[in-house]
Amino acid sequence: MNRPTGYEPLYALKAVAPDVWIADGGWIRFYGVPFPTRMTVIRLAGGGLWLHSPIGNVDGLADAVAALGPVRHLVAPNWIHYAWVPEWQARFPQATTWGCPGAAERAASRGMHLALDHELGDAPPGAWAGEIDQRLARSGFHREAVFFHRASQTLVLTDLIMNFEPAKMPWWTRPLLRLGRACDPDGRMPRDIAMGFLPQAEHLRDVVEAMIGWDPARIVIAHGRCYDRDGTAELRRAFRSVM
Ligand SMILES: [Fe+2]
């Protein structure tokens, strides 16, 4: 969908920290509800780029991304964030593709082939170990890898915190988002994802404690307003029900 999302300019790199950029994209529908999309780009120490949750309109963004450095890694960070990975693979065939457990299967269930080189695990692979920390949160419903860029103290989440700004959302979605506990400034783990983690509360607590231990300065998320300061305090707020 090409109508404004409130995060214009779309398909433009926006610096959020040294060697970290975001790019906002158009809407994607999930069970009928429109979600604004966002990708994150991190430049690793060797100069290669790590692309988290690539957004659509590759042609409108690829040249700007390539100007930052060679695209080395495409990351589908959770089981439902992979929609435009194939387009980026086609544009940057030399890149390695990493996918969250469950992503390829979900894509296949919708008639889409998602070709992954590697599955993401509960620890960073050698390709970015020492620069980006990583854990894997998994419930029976949701699976998501979380990342922490050490140099910039940036935590990169996908759906574990959603922080929709109601004024930027279609009016009819606002009651749903409030019910889902996903509204700015008190964006949290959406209620459906949180319920899925109830049987794995101890595991989730372990992942949240690891994220708090990273002591992030900021949190970049895929949907809604990012938290550009006090990252650790925002984690304690957002996950207060599991701590
Ligand atoms: Fe999402």
mmCIF file of C-alpha atoms and ligand atoms in Angstrom:
data_model
loop_
_atom_site.group_PDB
_atom_site.id
_atom_site.type_symbol
_atom_site.label_atom_id
_atom_site.label_comp_id
_atom_site.label_asym_id
_atom_site.label_seq_id
_atom_site.Cartn_x
_atom_site.Cartn_y
_atom_site.Cartn_z
ATOM 1 C CA MET A 1 0.000 0.000 0.000
ATOM 2 C CA ASN A 2 1.435 3.338 -0.986
ATOM 3 C CA ARG A 3 -0.617 5.704 1.126
ATOM 4 C CA PRO A 4 1.280 7.641 3.841
ATOM 5 C CA THR A 5 2.181 5.813 7.042
ATOM 6 C CA GLY A 6 3.237 8.828 9.102
ATOM 7 C CA TYR A 7 6.908 7.821 8.849
ATOM 8 C CA GLU A 8 7.717 9.692 5.652
ATOM 9 C CA PRO A 9 10.008 9.868 3.837
ATOM 10 C CA LEU A 10 9.528 6.227 2.983
ATOM 11 C CA TYR A 11 12.232 4.112 1.372
ATOM 12 C CA ALA A 12 14.947 6.495 2.550
ATOM 13 C CA LEU A 13 17.821 5.714 4.903
ATOM 14 C CA LYS A 14 17.653 7.517 8.232
ATOM 15 C CA ALA A 15 20.677 7.421 10.530
ATOM 16 C CA VAL A 16 19.860 6.498 14.112
ATOM 17 C CA ALA A 17 23.399 5.900 15.409
ATOM 18 C CA PRO A 18 26.888 5.461 13.954
ATOM 19 C CA ASP A 19 26.701 2.615 11.415
ATOM 20 C CA VAL A 20 22.980 2.091 12.077
ATOM 21 C CA TRP A 21 20.141 3.225 9.804
ATOM 22 C CA ILE A 22 16.463 2.525 9.480
ATOM 23 C CA ALA A 23 14.245 2.762 6.417
ATOM 24 C CA ASP A 24 10.485 3.002 6.689
ATOM 25 C CA GLY A 25 8.296 1.276 4.168
ATOM 26 C CA GLY A 26 4.652 1.102 3.221
ATOM 27 C CA TRP A 27 1.904 -0.888 4.865
ATOM 28 C CA ILE A 28 1.599 -4.621 5.094
ATOM 29 C CA ARG A 29 -1.629 -6.323 6.149
ATOM 30 C CA PHE A 30 -1.602 -8.967 8.860
ATOM 31 C CA TYR A 31 -4.977 -10.605 9.408
ATOM 32 C CA GLY A 32 -6.504 -7.571 7.737
ATOM 33 C CA VAL A 33 -4.830 -4.983 9.978
ATOM 34 C CA PRO A 34 -2.392 -2.622 8.215
ATOM 35 C CA PHE A 35 1.074 -2.391 9.792
ATOM 36 C CA PRO A 36 3.695 0.213 8.828
ATOM 37 C CA THR A 37 6.964 -1.564 7.991
ATOM 38 C CA ARG A 38 10.587 -0.789 8.884
ATOM 39 C CA MET A 39 13.972 -2.311 8.154
ATOM 40 C CA THR A 40 17.247 -1.781 9.980
ATOM 41 C CA VAL A 41 20.685 -1.625 8.401
ATOM 42 C CA ILE A 42 23.871 -2.152 10.396
ATOM 43 C CA ARG A 43 27.339 -1.742 8.937
ATOM 44 C CA LEU A 44 29.674 -4.312 10.437
ATOM 45 C CA ALA A 45 33.262 -3.481 11.335
ATOM 46 C CA GLY A 46 34.530 -4.989 8.076
ATOM 47 C CA GLY A 47 32.282 -2.667 6.078
ATOM 48 C CA GLY A 48 29.665 -5.247 5.069
ATOM 49 C CA LEU A 49 25.979 -4.551 5.615
ATOM 50 C CA TRP A 50 23.519 -6.528 7.738
ATOM 51 C CA LEU A 51 19.898 -5.977 6.715
ATOM 52 C CA HIS A 52 17.200 -6.775 9.261
ATOM 53 C CA SER A 53 13.641 -7.338 8.068
ATOM 54 C CA PRO A 54 14.079 -5.951 4.535
ATOM 55 C CA ILE A 55 11.141 -3.846 3.354
ATOM 56 C CA GLY A 56 9.524 -3.602 -0.060
ATOM 57 C CA ASN A 57 10.296 -1.336 -3.004
ATOM 58 C CA VAL A 58 13.810 -2.722 -3.398
ATOM 59 C CA ASP A 59 14.353 -0.643 -6.522
ATOM 60 C CA GLY A 60 13.666 2.549 -4.600
ATOM 61 C CA LEU A 61 16.115 1.776 -1.829
ATOM 62 C CA ALA A 62 18.802 -0.590 -3.059
ATOM 63 C CA ASP A 63 21.146 2.014 -4.533
ATOM 64 C CA ALA A 64 21.188 4.037 -1.314
ATOM 65 C CA VAL A 65 21.870 0.884 0.688
ATOM 66 C CA ALA A 66 24.615 -0.242 -1.675
ATOM 67 C CA ALA A 67 26.292 3.144 -1.307
ATOM 68 C CA LEU A 68 26.883 2.326 2.368
ATOM 69 C CA GLY A 69 28.812 -0.852 1.596
ATOM 70 C CA PRO A 70 28.421 -4.360 0.224
ATOM 71 C CA VAL A 71 25.240 -6.147 1.301
ATOM 72 C CA ARG A 72 26.472 -9.258 3.129
ATOM 73 C CA HIS A 73 23.536 -10.486 5.205
ATOM 74 C CA LEU A 74 19.752 -10.552 4.759
ATOM 75 C CA VAL A 75 17.946 -11.382 7.991
ATOM 76 C CA ALA A 76 14.339 -12.610 8.277
ATOM 77 C CA PRO A 77 14.243 -12.072 12.046
ATOM 78 C CA ASN A 78 11.010 -13.796 12.975
ATOM 79 C CA TRP A 79 8.630 -16.353 11.554
ATOM 80 C CA ILE A 80 6.427 -13.779 9.828
ATOM 81 C CA HIS A 81 8.960 -11.159 8.637
ATOM 82 C CA TYR A 82 10.228 -12.422 5.293
ATOM 83 C CA ALA A 83 7.884 -10.945 2.668
ATOM 84 C CA TRP A 84 10.472 -9.038 0.632
ATOM 85 C CA VAL A 85 13.546 -11.167 1.284
ATOM 86 C CA PRO A 86 13.357 -12.803 -2.173
ATOM 87 C CA GLU A 87 13.435 -9.391 -3.878
ATOM 88 C CA TRP A 88 16.559 -8.427 -1.949
ATOM 89 C CA GLN A 89 18.131 -11.794 -2.716
ATOM 90 C CA ALA A 90 17.537 -11.173 -6.407
ATOM 91 C CA ARG A 91 19.098 -7.716 -6.196
ATOM 92 C CA PHE A 92 22.037 -8.800 -4.000
ATOM 93 C CA PRO A 93 22.651 -12.452 -4.932
ATOM 94 C CA GLN A 94 26.001 -12.523 -3.154
ATOM 95 C CA ALA A 95 24.360 -11.894 0.232
ATOM 96 C CA THR A 96 23.828 -14.680 2.749
ATOM 97 C CA THR A 97 20.236 -15.138 3.939
ATOM 98 C CA TRP A 98 19.440 -15.966 7.553
ATOM 99 C CA GLY A 99 15.964 -16.926 8.679
ATOM 100 C CA CYS A 100 14.200 -17.425 11.945
ATOM 101 C CA PRO A 101 12.958 -20.958 12.663
ATOM 102 C CA GLY A 102 9.479 -21.270 11.208
ATOM 103 C CA ALA A 103 9.853 -18.579 8.532
ATOM 104 C CA ALA A 104 10.460 -20.910 5.597
ATOM 105 C CA GLU A 105 7.604 -23.173 6.674
ATOM 106 C CA ARG A 106 5.188 -20.282 7.053
ATOM 107 C CA ALA A 107 6.194 -18.894 3.670
ATOM 108 C CA ALA A 108 5.674 -22.317 2.108
ATOM 109 C CA SER A 109 2.221 -22.559 3.684
ATOM 110 C CA ARG A 110 1.369 -19.436 1.699
ATOM 111 C CA GLY A 111 2.802 -20.692 -1.538
ATOM 112 C CA MET A 112 6.060 -18.770 -1.325
ATOM 113 C CA HIS A 113 9.515 -20.299 -1.511
ATOM 114 C CA LEU A 114 11.862 -18.697 0.992
ATOM 115 C CA ALA A 115 15.407 -19.875 0.311
ATOM 116 C CA LEU A 116 17.518 -19.633 3.446
ATOM 117 C CA ASP A 117 21.238 -20.236 3.711
ATOM 118 C CA HIS A 118 21.152 -20.568 7.494
ATOM 119 C CA GLU A 119 18.677 -20.675 10.335
ATOM 120 C CA LEU A 120 19.068 -18.195 13.178
ATOM 121 C CA GLY A 121 19.843 -19.696 16.570
ATOM 122 C CA ASP A 122 20.136 -18.684 20.202
ATOM 123 C CA ALA A 123 23.647 -17.291 19.748
ATOM 124 C CA PRO A 124 25.207 -15.121 17.070
ATOM 125 C CA PRO A 125 26.932 -16.905 14.185
ATOM 126 C CA GLY A 126 30.603 -16.251 13.550
ATOM 127 C CA ALA A 127 29.606 -13.813 10.811
ATOM 128 C CA TRP A 128 28.635 -11.185 13.394
ATOM 129 C CA ALA A 129 29.645 -12.599 16.791
ATOM 130 C CA GLY A 130 31.425 -10.008 18.885
ATOM 131 C CA GLU A 131 29.613 -7.179 17.097
ATOM 132 C CA ILE A 132 25.943 -8.132 17.297
ATOM 133 C CA ASP A 133 24.685 -10.210 20.204
ATOM 134 C CA GLN A 134 21.713 -12.487 19.590
ATOM 135 C CA ARG A 135 19.101 -14.570 21.401
ATOM 136 C CA LEU A 136 16.139 -16.508 20.115
ATOM 137 C CA ALA A 137 12.782 -16.150 21.850
ATOM 138 C CA ARG A 138 10.447 -18.994 21.007
ATOM 139 C CA SER A 139 6.981 -19.952 22.086
ATOM 140 C CA GLY A 140 4.589 -22.404 20.509
ATOM 141 C CA PHE A 141 3.197 -19.455 18.548
ATOM 142 C CA HIS A 142 5.956 -16.909 18.010
ATOM 143 C CA ARG A 143 9.636 -17.212 17.204
ATOM 144 C CA GLU A 144 11.894 -14.168 17.002
ATOM 145 C CA ALA A 145 15.618 -13.519 17.100
ATOM 146 C CA VAL A 146 16.614 -10.375 18.998
ATOM 147 C CA PHE A 147 19.822 -8.506 18.284
ATOM 148 C CA PHE A 148 22.074 -6.018 20.068
ATOM 149 C CA HIS A 149 24.634 -3.968 18.166
ATOM 150 C CA ARG A 150 27.352 -3.450 20.736
ATOM 151 C CA ALA A 151 29.122 -0.466 19.189
ATOM 152 C CA SER A 152 25.987 1.692 19.091
ATOM 153 C CA GLN A 153 24.172 0.053 22.040
ATOM 154 C CA THR A 154 21.177 -0.498 19.760
ATOM 155 C CA LEU A 155 18.670 -3.269 20.443
ATOM 156 C CA VAL A 156 16.873 -4.404 17.295
ATOM 157 C CA LEU A 157 13.476 -6.012 17.838
ATOM 158 C CA THR A 158 10.821 -6.986 15.334
ATOM 159 C CA ASP A 159 7.446 -7.748 16.931
ATOM 160 C CA LEU A 160 8.380 -8.359 20.583
ATOM 161 C CA ILE A 161 7.521 -4.728 21.243
ATOM 162 C CA MET A 162 4.997 -2.906 19.069
ATOM 163 C CA ASN A 163 4.471 0.808 19.647
ATOM 164 C CA PHE A 164 1.838 2.080 17.246
ATOM 165 C CA GLU A 165 1.073 5.786 17.334
ATOM 166 C CA PRO A 166 -2.730 5.840 17.204
ATOM 167 C CA ALA A 167 -2.906 9.166 15.353
ATOM 168 C CA LYS A 168 -0.959 7.619 12.487
ATOM 169 C CA MET A 169 -3.143 4.549 12.292
ATOM 170 C CA PRO A 170 -6.506 4.161 10.542
ATOM 171 C CA TRP A 171 -9.237 5.067 13.032
ATOM 172 C CA TRP A 172 -10.824 1.657 12.956
ATOM 173 C CA THR A 173 -7.594 -0.041 14.094
ATOM 174 C CA ARG A 174 -7.183 2.052 17.250
ATOM 175 C CA PRO A 175 -9.462 0.030 19.560
ATOM 176 C CA LEU A 176 -7.752 -3.162 18.389
ATOM 177 C CA LEU A 177 -4.303 -1.744 19.060
ATOM 178 C CA ARG A 178 -5.316 -0.558 22.519
ATOM 179 C CA LEU A 179 -6.795 -3.957 23.261
ATOM 180 C CA GLY A 180 -3.554 -5.473 22.014
ATOM 181 C CA ARG A 181 -1.471 -3.289 24.379
ATOM 182 C CA ALA A 182 0.562 -1.966 21.480
ATOM 183 C CA CYS A 183 0.093 1.814 21.659
ATOM 184 C CA ASP A 184 2.651 4.585 22.089
ATOM 185 C CA PRO A 185 4.121 5.441 24.522
ATOM 186 C CA ASP A 186 3.368 2.207 26.422
ATOM 187 C CA GLY A 187 4.170 -0.168 23.571
ATOM 188 C CA ARG A 188 4.515 -3.713 24.812
ATOM 189 C CA MET A 189 4.565 -7.270 23.624
ATOM 190 C CA PRO A 190 1.217 -7.538 21.837
ATOM 191 C CA ARG A 191 -1.339 -9.518 23.780
ATOM 192 C CA ASP A 192 -1.563 -12.423 21.329
ATOM 193 C CA ILE A 193 2.205 -12.930 21.324
ATOM 194 C CA ALA A 194 2.355 -12.534 25.106
ATOM 195 C CA MET A 195 -0.317 -15.179 25.619
ATOM 196 C CA GLY A 196 1.667 -17.571 23.466
ATOM 197 C CA PHE A 197 4.626 -17.141 25.777
ATOM 198 C CA LEU A 198 2.680 -17.948 28.956
ATOM 199 C CA PRO A 199 3.787 -21.616 28.959
ATOM 200 C CA GLN A 200 7.354 -20.440 28.293
ATOM 201 C CA ALA A 201 7.403 -17.645 30.858
ATOM 202 C CA GLU A 202 10.727 -18.696 32.307
ATOM 203 C CA HIS A 203 12.350 -18.810 28.875
ATOM 204 C CA LEU A 204 10.946 -15.406 27.988
ATOM 205 C CA ARG A 205 12.187 -13.983 31.283
ATOM 206 C CA ASP A 206 15.633 -15.348 30.496
ATOM 207 C CA VAL A 207 15.672 -13.623 27.087
ATOM 208 C CA VAL A 208 14.379 -10.359 28.560
ATOM 209 C CA GLU A 209 17.023 -10.473 31.289
ATOM 210 C CA ALA A 210 19.669 -10.978 28.623
ATOM 211 C CA MET A 211 18.390 -7.945 26.729
ATOM 212 C CA ILE A 212 18.373 -5.874 29.925
ATOM 213 C CA GLY A 213 21.908 -7.098 30.583
ATOM 214 C CA TRP A 214 22.977 -5.665 27.239
ATOM 215 C CA ASP A 215 21.920 -2.270 28.619
ATOM 216 C CA PRO A 216 20.719 -0.796 25.318
ATOM 217 C CA ALA A 217 20.699 2.952 24.803
ATOM 218 C CA ARG A 218 17.909 2.699 22.224
ATOM 219 C CA ILE A 219 15.440 0.178 20.851
ATOM 220 C CA VAL A 220 14.594 -0.037 17.177
ATOM 221 C CA ILE A 221 11.336 -1.842 16.416
ATOM 222 C CA ALA A 222 9.556 -2.809 13.211
ATOM 223 C CA HIS A 223 6.159 -1.234 13.894
ATOM 224 C CA GLY A 224 5.551 2.185 15.379
ATOM 225 C CA ARG A 225 7.707 4.734 17.144
ATOM 226 C CA CYS A 226 11.190 3.548 18.147
ATOM 227 C CA TYR A 227 12.564 4.248 21.607
ATOM 228 C CA ASP A 228 15.573 6.463 20.978
ATOM 229 C CA ARG A 229 16.717 6.746 24.587
ATOM 230 C CA ASP A 230 16.592 4.912 27.934
ATOM 231 C CA GLY A 231 16.472 1.536 26.239
ATOM 232 C CA THR A 232 16.956 -0.491 29.396
ATOM 233 C CA ALA A 233 14.215 1.374 31.243
ATOM 234 C CA GLU A 234 11.911 0.883 28.269
ATOM 235 C CA LEU A 235 12.577 -2.864 28.362
ATOM 236 C CA ARG A 236 11.673 -2.996 32.063
ATOM 237 C CA ARG A 237 8.480 -1.074 31.285
ATOM 238 C CA ALA A 238 7.504 -3.085 28.223
ATOM 239 C CA PHE A 239 8.135 -6.477 29.824
ATOM 240 C CA ARG A 240 6.991 -5.588 33.343
ATOM 241 C CA SER A 241 4.422 -8.360 33.345
ATOM 242 C CA VAL A 242 7.049 -11.072 32.872
ATOM 243 C CA MET A 243 9.788 -9.767 35.167
HETATM 244 FE FE FE B 1 5.655 -7.537 12.416
#
